[in-house]
Coordinates of C-alpha atoms and ligand atoms in Angstrom, one line a residue:
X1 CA 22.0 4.9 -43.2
X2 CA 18.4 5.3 -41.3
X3 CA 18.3 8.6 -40.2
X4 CA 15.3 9.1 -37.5
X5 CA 13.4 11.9 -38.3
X6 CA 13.2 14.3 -35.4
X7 CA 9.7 13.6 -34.3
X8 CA 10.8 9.7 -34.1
X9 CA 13.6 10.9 -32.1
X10 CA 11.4 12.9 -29.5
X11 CA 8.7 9.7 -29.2
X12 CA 12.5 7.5 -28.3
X13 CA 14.0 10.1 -25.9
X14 CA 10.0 10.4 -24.6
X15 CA 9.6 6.6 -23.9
X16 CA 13.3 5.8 -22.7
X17 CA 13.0 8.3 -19.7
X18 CA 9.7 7.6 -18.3
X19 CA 8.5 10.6 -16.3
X20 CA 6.9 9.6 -13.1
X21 CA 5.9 11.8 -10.9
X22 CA 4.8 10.5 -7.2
X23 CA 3.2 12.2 -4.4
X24 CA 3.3 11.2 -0.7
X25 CA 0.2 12.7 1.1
X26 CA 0.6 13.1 4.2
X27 CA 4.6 13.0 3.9
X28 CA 5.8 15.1 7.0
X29 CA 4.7 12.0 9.2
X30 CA 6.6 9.3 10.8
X31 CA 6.0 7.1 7.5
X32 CA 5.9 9.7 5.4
X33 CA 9.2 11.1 5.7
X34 CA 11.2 8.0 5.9
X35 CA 9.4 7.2 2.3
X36 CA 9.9 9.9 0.8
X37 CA 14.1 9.9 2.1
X38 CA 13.4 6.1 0.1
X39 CA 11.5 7.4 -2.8
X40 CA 13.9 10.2 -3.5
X41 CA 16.6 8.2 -3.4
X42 CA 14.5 5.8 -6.4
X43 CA 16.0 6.7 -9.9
X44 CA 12.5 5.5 -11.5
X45 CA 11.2 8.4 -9.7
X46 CA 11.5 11.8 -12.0
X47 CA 9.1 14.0 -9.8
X48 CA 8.4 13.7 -6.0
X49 CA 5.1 15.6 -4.7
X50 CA 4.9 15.6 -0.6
X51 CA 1.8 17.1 0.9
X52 CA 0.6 17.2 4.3
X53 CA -1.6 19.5 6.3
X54 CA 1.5 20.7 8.2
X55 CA 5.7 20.4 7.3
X56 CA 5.3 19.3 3.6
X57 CA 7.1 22.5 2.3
X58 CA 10.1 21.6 5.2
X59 CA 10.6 18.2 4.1
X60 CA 10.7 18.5 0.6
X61 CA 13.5 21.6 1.3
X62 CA 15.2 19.0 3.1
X63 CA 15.2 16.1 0.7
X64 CA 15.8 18.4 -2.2
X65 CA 19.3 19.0 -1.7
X66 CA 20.2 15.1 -1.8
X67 CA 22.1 14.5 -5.0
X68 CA 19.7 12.7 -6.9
X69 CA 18.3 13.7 -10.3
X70 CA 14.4 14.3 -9.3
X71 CA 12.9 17.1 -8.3
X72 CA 11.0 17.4 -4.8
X73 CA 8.4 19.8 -4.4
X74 CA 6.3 20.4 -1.1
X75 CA 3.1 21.9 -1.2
X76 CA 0.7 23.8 0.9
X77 CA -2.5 22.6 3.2
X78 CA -4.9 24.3 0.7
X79 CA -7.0 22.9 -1.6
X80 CA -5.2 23.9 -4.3
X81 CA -2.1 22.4 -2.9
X82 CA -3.8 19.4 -2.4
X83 CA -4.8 19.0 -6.5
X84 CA -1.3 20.5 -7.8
X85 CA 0.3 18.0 -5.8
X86 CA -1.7 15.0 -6.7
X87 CA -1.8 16.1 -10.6
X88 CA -0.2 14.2 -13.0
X89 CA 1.0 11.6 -10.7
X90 CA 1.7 8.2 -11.7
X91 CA 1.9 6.8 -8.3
X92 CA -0.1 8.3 -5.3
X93 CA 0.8 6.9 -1.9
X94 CA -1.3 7.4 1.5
X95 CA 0.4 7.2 4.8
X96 CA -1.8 10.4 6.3
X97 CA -4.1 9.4 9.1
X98 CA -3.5 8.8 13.3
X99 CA -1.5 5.9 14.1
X100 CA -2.4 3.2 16.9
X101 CA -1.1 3.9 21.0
X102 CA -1.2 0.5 22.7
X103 CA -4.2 -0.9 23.7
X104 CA -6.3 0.1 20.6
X105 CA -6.9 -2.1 17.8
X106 CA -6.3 -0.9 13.4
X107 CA -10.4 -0.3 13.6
X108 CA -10.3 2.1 16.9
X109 CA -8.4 4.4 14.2
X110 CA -11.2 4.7 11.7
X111 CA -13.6 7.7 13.3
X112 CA -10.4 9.8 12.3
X113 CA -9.2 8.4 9.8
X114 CA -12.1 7.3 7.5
X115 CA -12.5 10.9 6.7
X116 CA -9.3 12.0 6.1
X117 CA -8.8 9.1 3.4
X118 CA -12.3 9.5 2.0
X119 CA -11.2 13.4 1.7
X120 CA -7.7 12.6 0.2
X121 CA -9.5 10.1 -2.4
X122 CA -11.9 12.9 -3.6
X123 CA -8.9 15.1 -4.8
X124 CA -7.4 12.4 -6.6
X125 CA -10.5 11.5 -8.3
X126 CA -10.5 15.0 -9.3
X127 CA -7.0 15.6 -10.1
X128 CA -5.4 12.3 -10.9
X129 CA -8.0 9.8 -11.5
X130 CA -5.3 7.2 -13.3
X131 CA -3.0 7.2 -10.8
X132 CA -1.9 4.0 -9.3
X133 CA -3.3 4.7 -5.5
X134 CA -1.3 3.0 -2.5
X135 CA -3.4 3.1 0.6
X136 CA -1.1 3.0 3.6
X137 CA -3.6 4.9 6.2
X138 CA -5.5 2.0 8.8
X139 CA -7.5 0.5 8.9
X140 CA -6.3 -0.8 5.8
X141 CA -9.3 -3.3 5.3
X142 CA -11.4 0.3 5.2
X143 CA -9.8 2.4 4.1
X144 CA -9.4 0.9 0.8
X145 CA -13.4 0.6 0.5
X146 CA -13.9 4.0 1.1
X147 CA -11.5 5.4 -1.5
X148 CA -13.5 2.8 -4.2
X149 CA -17.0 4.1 -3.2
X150 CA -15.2 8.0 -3.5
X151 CA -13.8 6.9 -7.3
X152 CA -17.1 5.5 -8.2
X153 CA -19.3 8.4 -6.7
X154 CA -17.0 10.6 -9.2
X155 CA -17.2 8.2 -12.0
X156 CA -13.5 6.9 -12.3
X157 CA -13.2 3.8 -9.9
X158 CA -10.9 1.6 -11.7
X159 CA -10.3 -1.9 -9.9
X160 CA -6.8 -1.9 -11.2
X161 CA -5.0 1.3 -9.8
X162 CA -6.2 0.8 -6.5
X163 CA -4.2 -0.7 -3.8
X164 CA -3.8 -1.4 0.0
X165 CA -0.3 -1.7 1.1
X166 CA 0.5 -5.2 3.1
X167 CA 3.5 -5.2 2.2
X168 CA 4.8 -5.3 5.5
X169 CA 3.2 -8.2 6.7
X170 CA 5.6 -10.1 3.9
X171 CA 8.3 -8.3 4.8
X172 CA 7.8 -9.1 8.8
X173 CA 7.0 -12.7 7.7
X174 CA 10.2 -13.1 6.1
X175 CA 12.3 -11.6 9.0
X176 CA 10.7 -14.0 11.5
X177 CA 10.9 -16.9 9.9
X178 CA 14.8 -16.7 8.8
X179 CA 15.2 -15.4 12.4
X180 CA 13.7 -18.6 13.3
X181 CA 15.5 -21.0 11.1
X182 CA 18.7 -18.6 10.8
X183 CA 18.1 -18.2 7.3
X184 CA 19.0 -15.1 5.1
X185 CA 15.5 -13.7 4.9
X186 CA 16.2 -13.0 1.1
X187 CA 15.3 -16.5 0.7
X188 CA 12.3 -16.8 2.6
X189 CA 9.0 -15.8 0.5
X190 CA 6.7 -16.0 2.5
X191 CA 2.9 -16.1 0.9
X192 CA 0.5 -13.6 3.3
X193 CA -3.5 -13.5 2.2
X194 CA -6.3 -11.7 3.9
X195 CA -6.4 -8.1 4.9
X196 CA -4.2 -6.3 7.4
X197 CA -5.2 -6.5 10.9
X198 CA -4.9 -9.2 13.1
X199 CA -6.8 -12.3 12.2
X200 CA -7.3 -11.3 8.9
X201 CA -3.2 -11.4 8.2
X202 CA -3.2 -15.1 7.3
X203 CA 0.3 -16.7 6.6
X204 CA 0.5 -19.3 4.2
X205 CA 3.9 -21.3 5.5
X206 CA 2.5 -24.4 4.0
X207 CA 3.6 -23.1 0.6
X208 CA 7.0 -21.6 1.6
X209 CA 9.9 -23.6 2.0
X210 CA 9.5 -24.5 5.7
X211 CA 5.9 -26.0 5.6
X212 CA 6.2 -27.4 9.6
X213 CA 5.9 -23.6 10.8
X214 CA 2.0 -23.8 9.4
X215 CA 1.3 -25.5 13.2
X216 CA 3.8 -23.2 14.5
X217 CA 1.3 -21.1 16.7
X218 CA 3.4 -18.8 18.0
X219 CA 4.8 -17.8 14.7
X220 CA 1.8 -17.6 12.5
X221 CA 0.3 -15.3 16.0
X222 CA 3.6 -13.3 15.7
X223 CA 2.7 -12.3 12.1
X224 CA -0.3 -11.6 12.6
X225 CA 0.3 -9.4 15.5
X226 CA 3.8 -8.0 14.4
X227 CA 2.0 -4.4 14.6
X228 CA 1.4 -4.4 18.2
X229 CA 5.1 -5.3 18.8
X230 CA 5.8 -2.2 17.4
X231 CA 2.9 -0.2 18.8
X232 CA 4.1 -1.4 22.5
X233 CA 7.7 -1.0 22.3
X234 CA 7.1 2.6 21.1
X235 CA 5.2 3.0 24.2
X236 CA 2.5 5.6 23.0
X237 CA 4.4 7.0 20.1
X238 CA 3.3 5.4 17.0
X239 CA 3.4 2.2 15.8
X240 CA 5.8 0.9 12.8
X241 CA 7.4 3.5 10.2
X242 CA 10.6 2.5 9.7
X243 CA 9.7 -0.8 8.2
X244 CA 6.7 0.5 6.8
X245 CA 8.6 2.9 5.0
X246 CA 10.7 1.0 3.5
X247 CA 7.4 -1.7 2.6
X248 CA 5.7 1.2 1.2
X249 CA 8.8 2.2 -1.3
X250 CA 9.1 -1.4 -2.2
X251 CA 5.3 -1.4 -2.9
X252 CA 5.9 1.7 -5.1
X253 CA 9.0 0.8 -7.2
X254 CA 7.1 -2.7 -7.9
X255 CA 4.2 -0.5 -9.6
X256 CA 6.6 1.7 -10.9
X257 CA 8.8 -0.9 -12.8
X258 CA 5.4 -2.8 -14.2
X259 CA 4.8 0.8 -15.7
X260 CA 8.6 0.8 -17.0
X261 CA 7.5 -2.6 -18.9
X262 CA 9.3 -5.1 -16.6
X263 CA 7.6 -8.2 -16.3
X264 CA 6.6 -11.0 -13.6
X265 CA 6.2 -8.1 -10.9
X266 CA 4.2 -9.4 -8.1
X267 CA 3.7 -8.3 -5.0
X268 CA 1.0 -9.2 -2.6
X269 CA -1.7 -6.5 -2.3
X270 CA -5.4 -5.5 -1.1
X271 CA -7.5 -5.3 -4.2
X272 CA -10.5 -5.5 -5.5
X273 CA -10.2 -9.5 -5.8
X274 CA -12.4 -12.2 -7.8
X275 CA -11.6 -14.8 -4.9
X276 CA -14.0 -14.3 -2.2
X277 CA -16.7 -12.3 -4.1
X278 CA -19.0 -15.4 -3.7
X279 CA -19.0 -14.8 -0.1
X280 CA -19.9 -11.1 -0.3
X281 CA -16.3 -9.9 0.0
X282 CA -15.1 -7.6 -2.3
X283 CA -11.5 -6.9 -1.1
X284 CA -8.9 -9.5 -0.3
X285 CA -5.0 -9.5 -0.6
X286 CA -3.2 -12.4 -2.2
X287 CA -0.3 -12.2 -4.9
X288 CA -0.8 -9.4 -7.6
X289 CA 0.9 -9.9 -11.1
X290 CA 1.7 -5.7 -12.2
X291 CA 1.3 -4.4 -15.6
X292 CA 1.6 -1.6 -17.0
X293 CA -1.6 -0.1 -15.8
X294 CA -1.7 -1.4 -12.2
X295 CA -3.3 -4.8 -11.5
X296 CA -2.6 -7.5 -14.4
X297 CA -3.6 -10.4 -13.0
X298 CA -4.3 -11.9 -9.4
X299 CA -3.1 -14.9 -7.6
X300 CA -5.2 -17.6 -6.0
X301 CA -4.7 -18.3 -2.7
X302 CA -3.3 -22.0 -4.1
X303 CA -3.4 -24.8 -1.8
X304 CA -3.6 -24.6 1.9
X305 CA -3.7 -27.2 4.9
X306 CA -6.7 -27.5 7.7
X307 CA -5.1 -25.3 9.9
X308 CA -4.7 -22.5 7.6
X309 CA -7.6 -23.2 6.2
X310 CA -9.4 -22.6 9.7
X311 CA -7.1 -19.2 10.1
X312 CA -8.6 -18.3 6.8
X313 CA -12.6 -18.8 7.8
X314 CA -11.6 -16.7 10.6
X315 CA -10.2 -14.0 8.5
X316 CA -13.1 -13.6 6.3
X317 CA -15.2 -13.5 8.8
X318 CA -14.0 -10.0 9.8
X319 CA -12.6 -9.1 6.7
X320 CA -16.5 -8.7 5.5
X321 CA -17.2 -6.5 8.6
X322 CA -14.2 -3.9 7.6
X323 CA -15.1 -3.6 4.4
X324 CA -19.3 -3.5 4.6
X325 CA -18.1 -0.9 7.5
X326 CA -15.2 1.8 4.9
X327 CA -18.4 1.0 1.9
X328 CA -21.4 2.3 4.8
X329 CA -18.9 5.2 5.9
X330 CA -18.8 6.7 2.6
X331 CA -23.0 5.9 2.1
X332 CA -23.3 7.8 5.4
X333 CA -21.0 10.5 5.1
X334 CA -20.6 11.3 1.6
X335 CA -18.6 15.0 3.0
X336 CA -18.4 18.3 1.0
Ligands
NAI1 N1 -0.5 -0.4 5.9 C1 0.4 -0.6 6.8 O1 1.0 -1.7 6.8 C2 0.7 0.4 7.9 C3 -0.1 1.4 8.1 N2 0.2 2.4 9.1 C4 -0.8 3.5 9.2 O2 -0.2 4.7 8.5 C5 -0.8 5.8 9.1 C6 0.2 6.9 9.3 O3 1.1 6.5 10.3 P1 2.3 7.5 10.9 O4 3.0 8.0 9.7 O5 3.0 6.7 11.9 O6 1.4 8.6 11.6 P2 1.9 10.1 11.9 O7 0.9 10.7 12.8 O8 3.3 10.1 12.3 O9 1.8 10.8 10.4 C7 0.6 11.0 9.8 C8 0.8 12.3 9.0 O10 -0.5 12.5 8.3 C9 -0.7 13.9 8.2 N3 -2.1 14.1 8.0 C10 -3.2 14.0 8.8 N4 -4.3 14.4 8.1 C11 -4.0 14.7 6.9 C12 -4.6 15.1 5.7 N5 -6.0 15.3 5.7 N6 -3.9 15.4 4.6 C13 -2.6 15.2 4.6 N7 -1.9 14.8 5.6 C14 -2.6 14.5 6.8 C15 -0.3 14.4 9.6 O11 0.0 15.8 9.6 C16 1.0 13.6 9.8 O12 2.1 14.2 9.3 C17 -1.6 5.4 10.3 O13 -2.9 5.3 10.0 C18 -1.0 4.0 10.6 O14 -1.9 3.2 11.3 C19 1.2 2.3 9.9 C20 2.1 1.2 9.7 C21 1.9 0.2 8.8
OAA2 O1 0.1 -1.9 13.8 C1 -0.2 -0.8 13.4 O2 -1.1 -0.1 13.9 C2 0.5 -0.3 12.2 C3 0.4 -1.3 11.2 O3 -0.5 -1.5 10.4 C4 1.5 -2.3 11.2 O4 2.6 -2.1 11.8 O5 1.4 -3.3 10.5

C-alpha cells in the first residue's frame, strides 16, 4: 500500500486548508463592522485583520467570541499596526473613508478621502503587495486610480489584484427589478458596466431576461441613483452599509473561492480593463472571470441597444474625468 511520506502529507494537509488571512481597514465603521460580522462568519476565512484609526481593537474583541474557527485580531492606529495588519493578507478590503450626507455627490468625498486611500495603499504596497485589494472607499472611480499610481510608484502595481467593489449596484439591480416584476431576485442577473456613481452605473437590462425595462427610465435612473436613496432616508447619517456589507463580503468570498481553485467565478468589478483604453480610459467595470491570482479574464460589455448605448457615451464621458482626477491626485500629492 502507498504510504505518503511525511513531507507529502504536510504539502496535502498545507493545500486542503488554505490559510487566508483578510483584513478590513477601516473596520470599526458603519461598513466595516457589518463586514467583518459577515466575513467572520465566512469558513474560507482562517485569519481576520480589522484596523481602523479608532475601535479596531473593540471590534475584533467582539467578533472574537462568535463560534467560528478563525481568529480575529484588531490592531492599533500606528504605523506598525497598520503593516502587521495588512501582512500576509490574501484579501485586503477598504471601506475607510467619509461617507456622503444628502446633497453631496461620490466626488464631493474625494478632498478626504483621496488621501486616506492613497495612504492605506502605500502600506499595502509595502506590507502585502500580492494581496487581492477591494476598494470600497468613494469615489470608487478614484479611488481605484490612486491606489494603481501608489503600487506603481513602489514597483508592485499588478492589474490583476486590484479591484473596485460595485458589487452593489448588481445587487440593487436585482432587488428592483424582481421588486418590479415580483420575481425572486435570485433569478434576476442583472449585467451593470461603467464605474460607480451616477451616470457612470450603466444597466444593461437588454441582456437580462426582462429586455423591455432597457426604456424603463425610471428604473435604469433608480439604479443609477440607488445611493442617494440611502443617503436621504438616513437623513445626514451615512449612506448604505448594510447592503454594502453584505456586497462587499460577497465580493470577497468570490476572490476567495477563485483562490480555493473554483472555477467560472465572476463577478462584475472596477479594473484595470482593455475595453475602453482606446478612448483614454483606463478603468471600467464589466464582468470579471476570477482565478487564482485575482483577475483571469474580463468580460465585454456584449451587445447593447441605442438607448443603452447613449447611457453608455454618457458614462464614459465622466468616467475619464474620475479617473484622469484619482491618477493627478497622486502626481500632485505623492504624501510622506
Ligand atoms: N463601493 C460602494 O459601493 C460603496 C462605498 N461606500 C463608501 O465607503 C466608505 C465608508 O463608508 P462608511 O463605513 O459608511 O463610513 P464610516 O464613517 O461609518 O466608516 C469609515 C471608517 O473609516 C475609518 N477611517 C477613516 N480614516 C481611516 C484611515 N486612515 N485608516 C483606517 N480607517 C480609517 C473611520 O474611523 C471609520 O470607522 C465611504 O467612502 C462610502 O462612500 C459606501 C457604500 C457603498
Ligand atoms: O451612495 C453613496 O454615497 C454610497 C454608495 O456608493 C452606494 O450606496 O452605492
Amino acid at each position: 500500500m502507498f504510504m505518503a511520506s511525511r513531507i507529502q502529507r504536510r504539502a496535502f494537509s498545507a493545500s486542503a486548508r488554505q490559510l487566508s488571512k483578510v483584513t478590513v481597514l477601516g473596520a470599526a465603521g458603519g461598513i466595516g463592522q457589518p463586514l467583518s460580522l459577515l466575513l467572520k462568519l465566512n469558513p474560507k476565512v482562517t485569519d481576520l485583520a480589522l484596523y481602523d484609526i479608532r475601535g479596531g481593537p473593540g471590534v475584533a474583541a467582539d467578533l472574537s467570541h462568535i463560534n467560528t474557527k478563525s481568529t480575529v485580531k484588531g490592531y492599533e492606529p500606528t504605523p506598525e499596526g497598520l503593516s502587521a495588519a495588512v501582512k500576509g493578507a490574501e484579501v485586503v478590503l477598504i471601506p475607510a473613508g467619509v461617507p456622503r450626507k444628502p446633497g453631496m455627490t461620490r466626488d464631493d468625498l474625494f478632498n478626504t478621502n483621496a488621501s486616506i486611500v492613497r495612504d492605506l495603499a502605500k502600506a499595502v504596497a509595502k506590507s502585502a503587495p500580492e494581496a487581492k485589494v477591494l476598494v470600497i472607499a468613494n469615489p470608487v472611480n478614484s479611488t481605484v486610480p490612486i491606489v494603481r499610481e501608489v503600487f506603481k510608484a513602489h514597483g508592485v502595481y499588478n492589474p490583476k489584484t486590484l479591484f473596485g467593489v460595485t458589487t452593489l449596484d448588481v445587487v440593487r439591480a436585482s432587488r428592483f427589478v424582481s421588486e418590479v416584476k415580483g420575481t425572486d431576485p435570485k433569478d434576476e442577473e442583472i449585467t451593470v458596466v461603467g464605474g460607480h456613481s451616477g451616470v457612470t452605473i450603466v444597466p444593461l437590462f437588454s441582456q437580462s431576461n426582462h429586455p423591455d425595462l432597457s426604456s424603463n427610465a425610471e428604473i435604469i435612473k433608480r439604479v443609477q441613483f440607488g445611493g442617494d436613496e440611502v443617503v436621504k432616508a438616513k437623513d445626514g447619517a451615512g449612506s448604505a452599509t448594510l447592503s454594502m456589507a453584505q456586497a462587499g463580503a460577497r465580493m470577497a468570498d468570490s476572490v476567495l473561492r477563485a483562490v480555493g481553485g473554483e472555477k467560472g467565478v465572476v463577478e462584475p468589478s472596477f479594473v484595470e480593463s482593455p475595453l475602453y483604453k482606446d478612448q483614454g480610459i483606463d478603468f471600467f467595470s464589466s464582468k470579471v472571470e476570477l482565478g487564482p491570482e485575482g483577475v483571469a479574464k474580463i468580460h465585454p460589455v456584449g451587445q447593447v441597444d441605442a438607448n443603452e448605448t447613449a447611457l453608455l457615451e454618457a458614462a464614459l464621458k465622466d468616467l475619464k474625468k474620475n479617473i484622469e482626477k484619482g491618477v493627478e491626485f497622486v502626481a500632485k500629492n505623492p504624501g510622506n
